[in-house]
XYZ file of C-alpha atoms in Angstrom:
688
model
C -27.852 -16.278 -18.903
C -28.961 -13.303 -20.584
C -25.930 -11.839 -22.953
C -26.216 -8.278 -24.364
C -24.702 -9.075 -27.642
C -21.743 -6.973 -29.475
C -22.594 -5.681 -32.863
C -21.712 -7.742 -35.905
C -18.736 -5.187 -36.623
C -17.157 -6.349 -33.101
C -18.117 -9.764 -34.025
C -16.269 -10.006 -37.067
C -12.774 -8.649 -36.152
C -10.370 -10.426 -34.433
C -6.385 -9.751 -33.755
C -4.015 -12.607 -34.678
C -7.312 -15.052 -33.233
C -7.992 -12.595 -30.062
C -10.819 -10.603 -29.464
C -10.567 -7.099 -30.562
C -11.628 -5.680 -26.984
C -9.785 -7.543 -25.146
C -7.374 -4.679 -26.163
C -9.263 -2.323 -24.673
C -9.081 -3.636 -21.235
C -5.442 -4.656 -21.271
C -4.963 -0.497 -21.912
C -7.447 -0.473 -19.099
C -5.593 -2.184 -16.716
C -2.636 -1.028 -17.115
C -3.597 3.157 -16.985
C -5.035 1.825 -14.020
C -2.708 0.572 -12.124
C -0.171 2.824 -12.919
C -2.779 5.595 -11.518
C -2.938 2.915 -8.062
C 0.375 2.349 -7.505
C 2.266 5.533 -8.545
C -0.338 7.533 -6.432
C 0.391 4.961 -3.879
C 4.315 5.071 -3.505
C 4.186 8.880 -2.564
C 1.311 8.730 -0.317
C 3.294 8.295 3.029
C 5.607 10.656 1.827
C 2.985 13.350 1.263
C 1.216 12.315 4.603
C 4.501 13.222 6.228
C 6.561 15.973 4.654
C 3.161 18.058 3.188
C 0.365 17.547 6.233
C 2.829 17.147 8.798
C 1.900 14.129 10.463
C 5.105 11.866 12.375
C 5.884 8.947 11.153
C 2.949 6.790 13.153
C 0.416 8.721 11.875
C 1.553 8.767 8.484
C 1.752 4.486 8.294
C -1.755 4.137 9.974
C -3.044 6.096 7.635
C -1.518 4.635 4.792
C -2.261 1.148 5.688
C -6.326 2.195 6.518
C -6.448 3.355 2.363
C -4.983 -0.123 1.957
C -6.939 -1.786 3.563
C -10.140 -0.573 2.680
C -8.325 -1.189 -0.975
C -8.912 -4.808 -0.119
C -11.714 -4.795 1.720
C -14.013 -3.016 -1.478
C -13.502 -5.873 -3.668
C -16.196 -7.685 -2.058
C -18.871 -4.585 -2.257
C -17.639 -4.152 -6.232
C -18.170 -7.973 -6.848
C -21.916 -8.367 -5.064
C -23.181 -5.143 -6.813
C -21.761 -6.571 -10.554
C -22.721 -9.970 -9.379
C -26.290 -9.210 -8.208
C -27.269 -5.645 -9.550
C -25.587 -3.835 -12.178
C -22.857 -6.151 -13.800
C -19.610 -6.112 -14.524
C -19.257 -3.526 -17.316
C -21.534 -0.486 -15.582
C -19.813 -1.624 -12.775
C -16.413 -1.163 -13.990
C -17.932 2.094 -15.791
C -19.635 4.040 -12.475
C -16.714 3.188 -10.312
C -14.084 4.299 -12.154
C -15.585 7.270 -12.344
C -15.405 7.875 -8.716
C -11.726 6.808 -9.033
C -11.628 9.443 -10.740
C -12.644 11.671 -9.048
C -10.790 10.559 -5.762
C -7.271 10.775 -8.013
C -8.594 14.690 -8.849
C -9.252 15.137 -4.999
C -5.645 13.987 -4.049
C -4.201 16.488 -6.465
C -6.157 19.044 -5.388
C -5.149 18.419 -1.815
C -1.698 18.936 -2.554
C -1.681 22.291 -4.102
C -0.344 24.474 -1.283
C -1.141 27.716 -3.159
C -4.684 27.137 -2.652
C -4.536 28.080 1.317
C -1.180 29.734 1.700
C -2.419 33.627 1.601
C 0.687 34.421 3.331
C 2.988 33.265 0.225
C 5.423 31.765 2.600
C 4.904 28.517 1.016
C 3.181 26.384 3.618
C -0.789 25.842 4.052
C -2.125 28.182 6.570
C -5.746 25.661 6.243
C -4.449 22.916 6.621
C -7.520 21.358 7.607
C -8.894 22.008 3.976
C -5.853 19.910 2.416
C -6.067 16.983 5.176
C -10.169 17.180 4.460
C -9.866 17.171 0.652
C -6.929 13.840 1.111
C -9.122 11.697 2.669
C -12.224 12.266 0.763
C -10.155 11.378 -2.173
C -8.706 8.153 -0.674
C -11.546 7.354 0.627
C -13.310 7.196 -3.491
C -9.943 5.781 -4.583
C -10.513 2.341 -2.239
C -13.803 2.167 -3.230
C -13.194 2.849 -6.979
C -9.782 0.418 -7.344
C -11.215 -1.922 -5.287
C -14.721 -2.359 -6.737
C -13.707 -3.059 -10.315
C -11.017 -5.003 -9.114
C -13.261 -8.190 -8.585
C -14.768 -7.581 -12.369
C -12.246 -6.023 -14.728
C -10.612 -9.488 -14.986
C -13.460 -11.416 -15.301
C -14.471 -9.412 -17.722
C -12.050 -9.439 -19.656
C -12.415 -13.530 -19.345
C -16.215 -13.486 -20.493
C -14.587 -11.776 -23.859
C -13.491 -14.730 -24.915
C -15.786 -18.166 -26.584
C -15.630 -21.760 -25.380
C -13.091 -22.970 -28.068
C -10.642 -19.467 -27.439
C -9.496 -21.608 -24.173
C -5.718 -20.766 -24.991
C -6.452 -17.426 -25.892
C -7.775 -16.831 -22.536
C -4.829 -18.606 -20.391
C -2.597 -15.786 -22.509
C -5.150 -13.509 -22.040
C -4.494 -13.520 -18.168
C -0.531 -14.132 -18.322
C -0.863 -10.488 -20.776
C -2.576 -9.205 -18.051
C -0.951 -9.773 -14.734
C 2.527 -8.143 -17.389
C 0.352 -4.871 -17.099
C -0.382 -5.134 -13.346
C 3.091 -5.625 -12.741
C 4.181 -3.076 -15.698
C 2.267 -0.360 -14.369
C 2.927 -0.320 -10.981
C 6.869 -0.705 -12.187
C 6.526 2.791 -14.453
C 4.716 4.182 -11.375
C 6.875 3.844 -8.977
C 9.224 4.676 -11.514
C 7.820 8.113 -12.553
C 5.838 9.503 -9.559
C 9.053 9.656 -7.435
C 10.526 11.995 -9.824
C 7.651 14.028 -10.934
C 7.080 14.242 -7.149
C 10.754 15.471 -6.564
C 10.348 18.248 -8.712
C 9.469 21.729 -7.687
C 6.142 23.437 -8.371
C 3.605 26.471 -7.155
C 2.549 29.978 -8.262
C 3.667 31.792 -5.313
C 6.763 29.406 -3.425
C 8.344 26.276 -4.943
C 7.967 23.530 -3.447
C 8.018 19.518 -3.737
C 5.707 18.996 -6.659
C 2.973 16.735 -5.296
C 0.331 18.146 -7.242
C 2.116 16.596 -10.369
C 2.885 13.573 -8.873
C -1.030 13.199 -8.342
C -1.906 14.518 -10.791
C -0.506 12.189 -13.197
C -1.981 9.597 -11.788
C -5.018 11.479 -11.984
C -4.874 11.849 -15.605
C -3.506 8.142 -16.416
C -7.309 7.213 -14.872
C -9.458 9.722 -16.673
C -7.391 8.069 -19.923
C -8.494 4.086 -18.319
C -12.213 5.252 -18.780
C -12.318 6.762 -21.582
C -10.366 4.312 -23.312
C -12.737 1.216 -21.811
C -15.423 3.435 -22.491
C -14.808 3.413 -26.224
C -14.501 -0.414 -26.794
C -17.623 -0.326 -24.828
C -19.272 -1.200 -28.334
C -17.541 -4.449 -28.830
C -18.022 -5.810 -25.387
C -20.051 -9.469 -24.470
C -21.871 -8.038 -21.612
C -23.157 -10.600 -19.607
C -26.368 -9.747 -17.309
C -26.408 -9.972 -13.030
C -27.280 -13.634 -12.329
C -27.378 -13.490 -8.937
C -23.906 -13.588 -6.538
C -23.348 -16.855 -4.642
C -21.754 -14.739 -2.080
C -24.789 -13.906 -1.050
C -25.920 -17.411 -0.955
C -22.921 -18.967 0.846
C -23.765 -16.470 3.276
C -27.310 -17.208 3.853
C -26.532 -21.007 3.686
C -24.128 -20.562 6.314
C -26.825 -17.957 8.651
C -29.524 -21.322 8.253
C -27.331 -24.136 9.484
C -26.174 -21.248 12.092
C -30.077 -20.546 13.046
C -30.717 -23.878 12.896
C -28.467 -25.220 15.125
C -29.037 -22.559 17.789
C -32.843 -23.898 17.659
C -31.945 -27.513 17.952
C -29.550 -26.822 20.303
C -31.469 -29.269 23.030
C -29.619 -32.350 23.832
C -32.667 -34.462 22.573
C -32.183 -33.163 18.977
C -30.016 -35.686 17.498
C -25.804 -34.967 16.555
C -24.927 -34.296 12.330
C -21.688 -35.052 11.777
C -20.689 -31.496 10.432
C -22.330 -28.262 11.669
C -23.568 -27.168 7.776
C -25.653 -30.053 8.130
C -28.145 -28.452 9.546
C -28.736 -26.255 6.994
C -30.331 -29.741 4.533
C -34.013 -28.400 5.823
C -33.336 -25.442 3.143
C -30.278 -25.711 1.357
C -29.029 -28.651 -1.448
C -26.623 -30.648 -0.194
C -24.772 -29.836 -2.965
C -24.517 -26.820 -2.461
C -23.587 -27.745 1.292
C -20.640 -29.848 0.656
C -19.166 -26.870 -1.674
C -19.236 -24.568 1.253
C -17.835 -27.410 3.631
C -14.849 -27.229 1.140
C -14.484 -23.876 1.222
C -14.523 -23.434 5.393
C -11.967 -25.882 5.443
C -9.057 -23.425 2.871
C -11.110 -20.240 4.745
C -9.369 -22.036 8.173
C -6.428 -21.990 6.760
C -6.476 -18.213 5.603
C -7.108 -17.479 9.396
C -3.108 -17.044 10.356
C -1.930 -15.536 6.620
C -2.903 -11.323 7.481
C 0.243 -11.372 9.434
C 2.104 -12.160 6.285
C 0.357 -9.070 4.448
C 1.813 -6.794 8.086
C 4.811 -7.314 6.707
C 4.551 -7.492 2.713
C 2.429 -4.128 2.911
C 5.069 -2.149 5.194
C 7.385 -1.813 2.437
C 5.417 0.966 1.094
C 5.305 2.854 4.665
C 8.042 2.054 7.363
C 10.456 1.510 4.324
C 10.153 4.124 2.601
C 10.543 6.094 5.587
C 13.999 4.219 6.934
C 14.814 4.980 3.015
C 14.625 9.031 3.736
C 17.623 8.450 6.113
C 19.268 6.987 4.007
C 21.971 7.765 0.788
C 20.226 7.525 -2.275
C 23.524 8.559 -4.098
C 24.207 5.731 -6.902
C 27.161 7.703 -8.846
C 25.206 8.910 -12.349
C 21.685 7.821 -10.433
C 20.354 9.422 -7.912
C 17.465 7.301 -5.973
C 14.308 9.208 -4.280
C 13.252 7.266 -0.974
C 9.974 6.734 -2.557
C 11.891 4.892 -5.643
C 13.085 1.536 -3.742
C 10.312 0.417 -4.084
C 10.380 -0.716 -8.010
C 13.149 -2.992 -6.811
C 10.022 -5.382 -5.408
C 8.634 -5.092 -9.283
C 11.725 -6.125 -10.708
C 12.494 -8.991 -8.718
C 8.600 -10.296 -9.122
C 9.285 -10.656 -12.758
C 12.619 -11.903 -12.787
C 12.396 -14.192 -9.620
C 8.455 -16.092 -11.012
C 10.151 -17.716 -14.410
C 13.072 -18.603 -11.996
C 11.236 -19.929 -9.438
C 9.374 -21.774 -11.847
C 11.958 -22.924 -14.405
C 14.394 -23.741 -12.325
C 13.744 -23.909 -8.686
C 11.090 -26.139 -8.018
C 12.006 -28.495 -10.507
C 15.254 -28.797 -8.959
C 13.240 -29.309 -5.664
C 11.025 -32.140 -7.059
C 14.313 -33.575 -8.862
C 15.935 -33.583 -5.228
C 12.706 -36.381 -4.134
C 11.117 -33.547 -2.383
C 7.470 -33.016 -2.023
C 7.570 -29.513 -1.843
C 3.520 -28.987 -1.635
C 1.877 -25.753 -2.014
C 1.237 -25.226 1.691
C 5.257 -26.258 2.400
C 5.502 -22.963 -0.091
C 3.254 -21.162 1.649
C 4.866 -21.818 4.718
C 8.463 -20.709 3.377
C 7.694 -17.335 2.149
C 6.255 -16.194 5.296
C 10.088 -17.460 7.324
C 11.575 -15.193 3.893
C 9.383 -12.299 4.902
C 10.583 -12.381 8.857
C 13.860 -12.862 7.066
C 13.720 -9.966 5.438
C 12.413 -7.547 8.730
C 15.744 -8.938 10.151
C 17.730 -7.197 7.801
C 15.298 -4.120 8.206
C 16.423 -3.954 11.951
C 20.366 -5.013 11.085
C 19.806 -1.607 9.001
C 17.883 0.271 11.110
C 20.457 -0.089 13.670
C 23.432 1.301 11.283
C 21.322 4.078 10.372
C 20.718 5.140 14.262
C 24.148 5.089 15.306
C 24.301 8.143 12.095
C 21.473 10.015 13.390
C 21.931 13.480 15.672
C 20.543 13.286 19.253
C 17.018 15.031 18.635
C 15.104 16.336 21.782
C 12.468 14.261 23.310
C 8.489 14.823 24.475
C 9.736 16.898 26.867
C 12.684 18.384 25.822
C 13.992 21.443 23.306
C 16.150 22.289 21.630
C 18.217 25.842 21.720
C 20.989 26.970 18.805
C 22.616 29.860 19.674
C 24.559 31.651 16.581
C 28.148 33.241 17.291
C 27.810 35.388 13.755
C 31.075 37.343 15.294
C 35.171 36.573 14.682
C 35.552 36.014 18.865
C 34.222 33.296 21.381
C 31.539 34.403 23.497
C 30.022 33.391 26.185
C 27.081 32.681 27.407
C 25.076 32.100 30.478
C 21.802 29.779 29.987
C 19.012 28.683 32.744
C 20.597 25.938 35.018
C 23.439 28.134 35.503
C 24.789 25.831 32.247
C 28.095 28.152 30.612
C 28.672 27.977 27.603
C 31.368 28.946 25.000
C 30.460 30.331 21.456
C 33.104 29.683 18.968
C 33.133 32.356 16.230
C 30.724 31.828 13.344
C 29.823 28.451 14.336
C 26.497 27.179 15.864
C 25.546 25.386 19.315
C 23.096 22.978 20.178
C 21.981 22.527 23.560
C 18.790 20.004 24.965
C 17.316 20.777 27.948
C 14.023 19.930 29.613
C 10.780 21.994 29.795
C 7.091 21.918 30.560
C 6.803 25.070 28.443
C 7.410 26.664 24.760
C 8.781 30.343 26.438
C 11.015 31.934 24.147
C 14.064 33.317 25.674
C 16.058 36.206 24.544
C 19.853 36.702 25.405
C 21.372 39.952 24.170
C 25.794 39.627 23.973
C 27.417 41.932 21.992
C 27.170 41.120 18.112
C 25.522 37.538 18.679
C 21.787 37.132 16.972
C 20.756 33.602 17.756
C 17.109 31.825 17.175
C 15.479 29.412 20.008
C 14.485 26.323 18.097
C 11.722 24.510 20.307
C 9.904 21.314 19.743
C 6.437 24.041 18.288
C 9.788 25.495 15.582
C 9.194 28.760 17.358
C 11.832 31.313 16.397
C 12.633 34.783 18.382
C 15.530 37.206 16.565
C 16.582 40.736 15.622
C 17.117 41.316 11.861
C 17.448 37.487 11.322
C 16.099 36.006 8.620
C 15.411 31.440 9.067
C 14.725 29.785 5.906
C 14.135 25.972 6.737
C 13.298 23.497 4.051
C 13.125 19.686 5.011
C 12.899 16.539 2.502
C 15.177 13.853 2.606
C 17.591 17.020 2.651
C 17.367 20.035 4.811
C 19.380 22.873 5.234
C 18.553 26.850 6.470
C 19.812 29.720 5.825
C 20.960 32.849 8.027
C 21.155 36.109 6.955
C 22.188 38.627 8.961
C 21.085 42.182 7.641
C 23.275 45.404 9.355
C 21.531 47.334 7.098
C 18.603 49.758 6.104
C 17.523 47.724 3.125
C 16.634 43.906 3.217
C 18.432 40.838 1.896
C 16.100 38.666 -0.414
C 17.414 35.220 -0.384
C 16.322 32.550 -3.409
C 17.176 28.938 -3.892
C 16.275 26.910 -6.881
C 17.707 23.618 -8.174
C 17.202 21.762 -4.574
C 16.235 18.499 -5.888
C 19.799 17.870 -7.012
C 22.441 17.615 -4.469
C 23.625 20.665 -5.825
C 22.314 23.826 -4.375
C 22.671 27.491 -5.642
C 21.457 30.630 -3.452
C 21.219 34.005 -4.206
C 21.112 37.082 -2.270
C 19.560 40.036 -4.081
C 19.642 43.541 -2.474
C 18.104 45.806 -4.811
C 20.111 45.318 -8.182
C 22.768 43.515 -6.656
C 23.010 39.705 -6.334
C 25.459 37.166 -4.926
C 25.343 33.265 -6.047
C 26.699 30.725 -3.534
C 26.549 27.127 -4.369
C 26.893 24.203 -2.005
C 26.754 20.487 -2.490
C 24.596 18.228 -0.615
C 23.787 14.733 0.850
C 20.538 13.490 1.670
C 19.115 14.297 5.293
C 21.964 16.530 5.842
C 21.477 20.432 7.526
C 23.134 23.082 7.453
C 23.340 26.566 8.582
C 25.098 29.358 6.147
C 26.242 32.569 7.683
C 26.206 35.797 6.521
C 28.423 38.024 7.445
C 28.622 41.564 8.385
C 31.639 42.083 6.485
C 29.337 40.908 3.686
C 29.659 42.959 0.105
C 28.616 41.721 -3.019
C 31.050 40.747 -5.951
C 32.754 38.662 -7.494
C 33.942 37.199 -3.640
C 31.319 37.748 -2.234
C 30.948 34.208 -1.102
C 33.968 34.217 0.674
C 31.518 36.559 3.309
C 29.469 33.437 3.657
C 30.430 30.301 6.079
C 28.644 26.816 6.741
C 27.907 25.187 9.674
C 26.885 21.443 9.158
C 24.246 20.295 12.033
C 23.097 17.362 10.828
C 25.566 15.352 8.948
C 24.501 13.418 5.531
C 23.419 10.024 5.553
C 26.234 7.559 5.437
C 24.116 4.649 5.557
C 23.614 3.422 1.661
C 20.058 2.207 0.524
C 21.418 0.259 -0.986
C 21.148 -1.905 2.368
C 17.942 -1.950 1.529
C 17.869 -4.363 -1.070
C 18.266 -7.725 0.354
C 15.347 -7.377 3.217
C 13.389 -6.073 -0.690
C 14.794 -9.820 -2.047
C 13.769 -11.886 0.684
C 10.192 -9.911 0.951
C 9.594 -10.564 -3.172
C 10.875 -14.587 -2.840
C 8.332 -14.593 0.083
C 5.832 -12.768 -1.956
C 6.226 -14.968 -5.239
C 6.529 -18.189 -2.885
C 3.308 -16.569 -0.572
C 1.399 -14.737 -2.669
C 1.349 -16.773 -6.418
C 0.713 -20.183 -4.775
C -1.326 -19.192 -2.078
C -3.293 -18.079 -5.162
C -2.525 -21.308 -7.468
C -3.605 -23.834 -3.766
C -7.446 -21.662 -2.958
C -8.165 -22.087 -6.884
C -7.101 -25.698 -7.170
C -9.274 -26.626 -3.782
C -12.354 -24.343 -4.796
C -15.471 -25.850 -6.001
C -15.828 -24.683 -9.896
C -18.519 -22.084 -9.050
C -17.071 -20.759 -5.833
C -13.387 -19.550 -6.827
C -14.378 -16.301 -6.387
C -15.635 -16.625 -2.596
C -11.884 -17.715 -2.088
C -10.934 -15.054 -3.731
C -13.222 -12.415 -1.563
C -11.295 -14.122 1.357
C -7.687 -13.645 0.266
C -8.332 -10.396 -0.106
C -9.643 -10.137 3.485
C -6.466 -10.903 4.479
C -4.693 -8.319 3.069
C -6.858 -5.767 4.727
C -6.735 -7.798 7.908
C -3.257 -6.875 7.808
C -2.699 -3.564 7.259
C -5.282 -3.602 9.787
C -2.642 -5.380 12.194
C -0.077 -2.239 11.249
C -2.476 -0.097 12.277
C -2.976 -1.096 15.261
C 0.536 -1.653 16.237
C 1.901 1.407 15.246
C -0.952 3.921 16.666
C -0.906 1.543 20.638
C 2.006 -0.233 20.846
C 4.337 2.736 20.584
C 7.716 1.205 20.555
C 10.070 3.891 20.565
C 12.775 2.014 18.611
C 12.042 1.430 14.326
C 14.089 -2.165 14.936
C 12.694 -2.998 17.900
C 9.477 -2.555 15.832
C 10.747 -4.218 13.277
C 12.029 -7.464 15.141
C 8.560 -7.410 16.997
C 7.208 -7.954 13.469
C 9.674 -10.783 11.950
C 8.714 -12.314 15.919
C 5.013 -12.594 14.953
C 5.098 -13.807 11.790
C 7.913 -16.598 12.771
C 4.906 -17.778 15.491
C 2.408 -17.724 13.265
C 4.180 -19.003 10.993
C 4.747 -22.473 13.317
C 1.595 -22.449 14.379
C 0.171 -22.878 10.159
C 3.004 -25.460 9.417
C 1.495 -27.439 11.663
C -2.432 -26.449 9.830
C -0.603 -27.154 6.899
C 0.627 -30.592 8.187
C -2.900 -31.926 9.003
C -4.451 -30.389 5.757
C -6.085 -33.179 3.561
C -6.022 -31.822 -0.044
C -9.111 -32.292 -2.283
C -9.988 -32.554 -5.622
C -13.338 -30.770 -5.393
C -14.207 -32.009 -8.932
C -14.207 -35.045 -7.566
C -16.312 -34.337 -4.828
C -18.916 -32.376 -6.832
C -19.245 -34.936 -10.002
C -19.936 -37.577 -6.567
C -22.732 -35.490 -5.327
C -23.945 -35.144 -8.488
C -23.823 -38.993 -9.188
C -25.727 -39.488 -6.035
C -28.060 -36.935 -6.718
C -28.738 -38.917 -10.009
C -29.285 -42.211 -8.677
C -31.947 -40.251 -5.885
C -33.536 -39.370 -9.035
C -33.501 -43.098 -10.870
C -34.853 -44.478 -7.384
C -37.902 -41.657 -7.526
C -38.561 -42.087 -11.025
C -38.119 -45.721 -10.593
C -40.708 -45.575 -6.921
C -42.829 -43.896 -9.399
C -43.076 -46.626 -12.099
C -43.547 -49.676 -9.663
C -46.591 -47.507 -7.548
C -47.833 -46.606 -11.112
C -48.129 -50.115 -12.446
C -49.265 -51.106 -9.300
C -52.463 -48.899 -9.430
C -52.501 -49.946 -13.201
C -52.751 -53.064 -11.918
C -55.572 -52.783 -9.122
C -57.239 -50.800 -11.748
C -57.653 -53.723 -13.900
C -58.357 -56.088 -11.850
C -61.553 -53.892 -10.335
C -62.402 -54.056 -13.908
C -62.675 -57.205 -13.872
C -64.679 -57.674 -10.550
């Protein structure tokens, strides 16, 4: 192995027995994880509330992105080991990563295409294209460097620093969870702010811009430590060797498929004509573990929905915890908090207690229990969704339209609708009516002092001298200004991120402030009467009509499902990585790591398929479906685990090496015997 040695200064510098270079790597990892998880925390809300996609579309694109993030590590490992080396791969892909984060931040600036300055982008295609390009670059960057950074950090230690190396990996894992925890707390707060040049909107540019800045810091910090690193030259990729060997075995078996060829004990034995028996034995061990991986994607199908479906579920819940108001995307912080709590509890309390009870709680049994806990988490999510559905208003279906009638007069008003439907509108009230339609038509009814707005599924409005202001997020509100004057009334709104919002109505130099308390998910229509006059009591001429009640189901009800999914993650993911490492040959641990990451990608693709094809109308039913599928998979996995025989790869490799050495000794002995025989014959010939 060729090694590019660091400078003499770097060789001598150590802090507390650790190479100085690893501190740059640890800071780099913390910033990178902050960047990734911070962007990902607000991603599904960006899809829904900025790009205006529905829940299914938002979920599908979210999980497509996550799947790509877990497919690209295979590409990164091949590039690093076969071509560029770990150091250059990290540098180049980090640049790609940074460009992707910047593209995401730019895509969220609504003022770029908001030519009419109404707060809504006029060219949504630009924002969609920019965001998709950004997500692709981020997936390529974060996935490509994923298998390189930890291994590169391990390369900085000498063989005599095994203890320090183990500590480094513990700190490295802590940085991953620390970056995840802080980013999922901070970026939703940034997103909840309002920013913009012409109009104020939820500040997605800031929520994406800060992770982009952290990625720039990560790249700069890593480059600063360049002169201190040990940089191993690429020596070829074991994954490529494994693929070639498997491919040759399949091809050779196909060529000799005739019955006149003797069968072999294992189909990989057909590679013996070209490849070493030790390599074939190692691949057999890897394939045995990969076979167990077949059911595993279903766990990740459920687990990664905490960033999509569960976040969307939280938008319909009440996040007011008294002194603390939790944003829907901040509920994801429960996961890293519980991880940091449950991992030491499991290792130091739960597992030893189970062992003392005389139970053989093997790694595969732990993984089975972890899958069951994840299914239980989705049962909890379904129960919560049932309670949420009870509190939600009736929305128009795809074949319906919603008509909203506003009576801003002081007397009741009778209105006749299509199909001979008659309604009586109370004074200063709003009446909503759902009716079936196949066309998006706007009807205009004018009765005495009534002005109304017709709302259809395409958000089409009609009305005279009416200004409609609608803000949708986890809270929604509407302000209707009825102007009976020649001059225009201007409505301004601020402090919308809080539960208390102030409206300022301006007309020339006069102004009137109206303050209102809101709840998550609520929608109000404010009627400004024709008797409105500016002055200290101006707010008395404004009446509020509650169109949609505030969310009554509290976000705290999501904590049990987060607890079960996190407990399942600890028992499944942590144990699965440990099991894979222990069952992998010494030179193929990266192969199994790539296989493990592939199960995560496949799991996210399953979510994509279900969200786009199943089209289950009730969300609680979809949760039950996923839970049922995982329980079924859990049953089959338990059967596979029961028949699995644990291996000792080191012992198997040692046995093969011993056989190889014995074969070499036998060949050497035969050569010596043949040489002695030839010497005797030559001597006899001389005497003759």
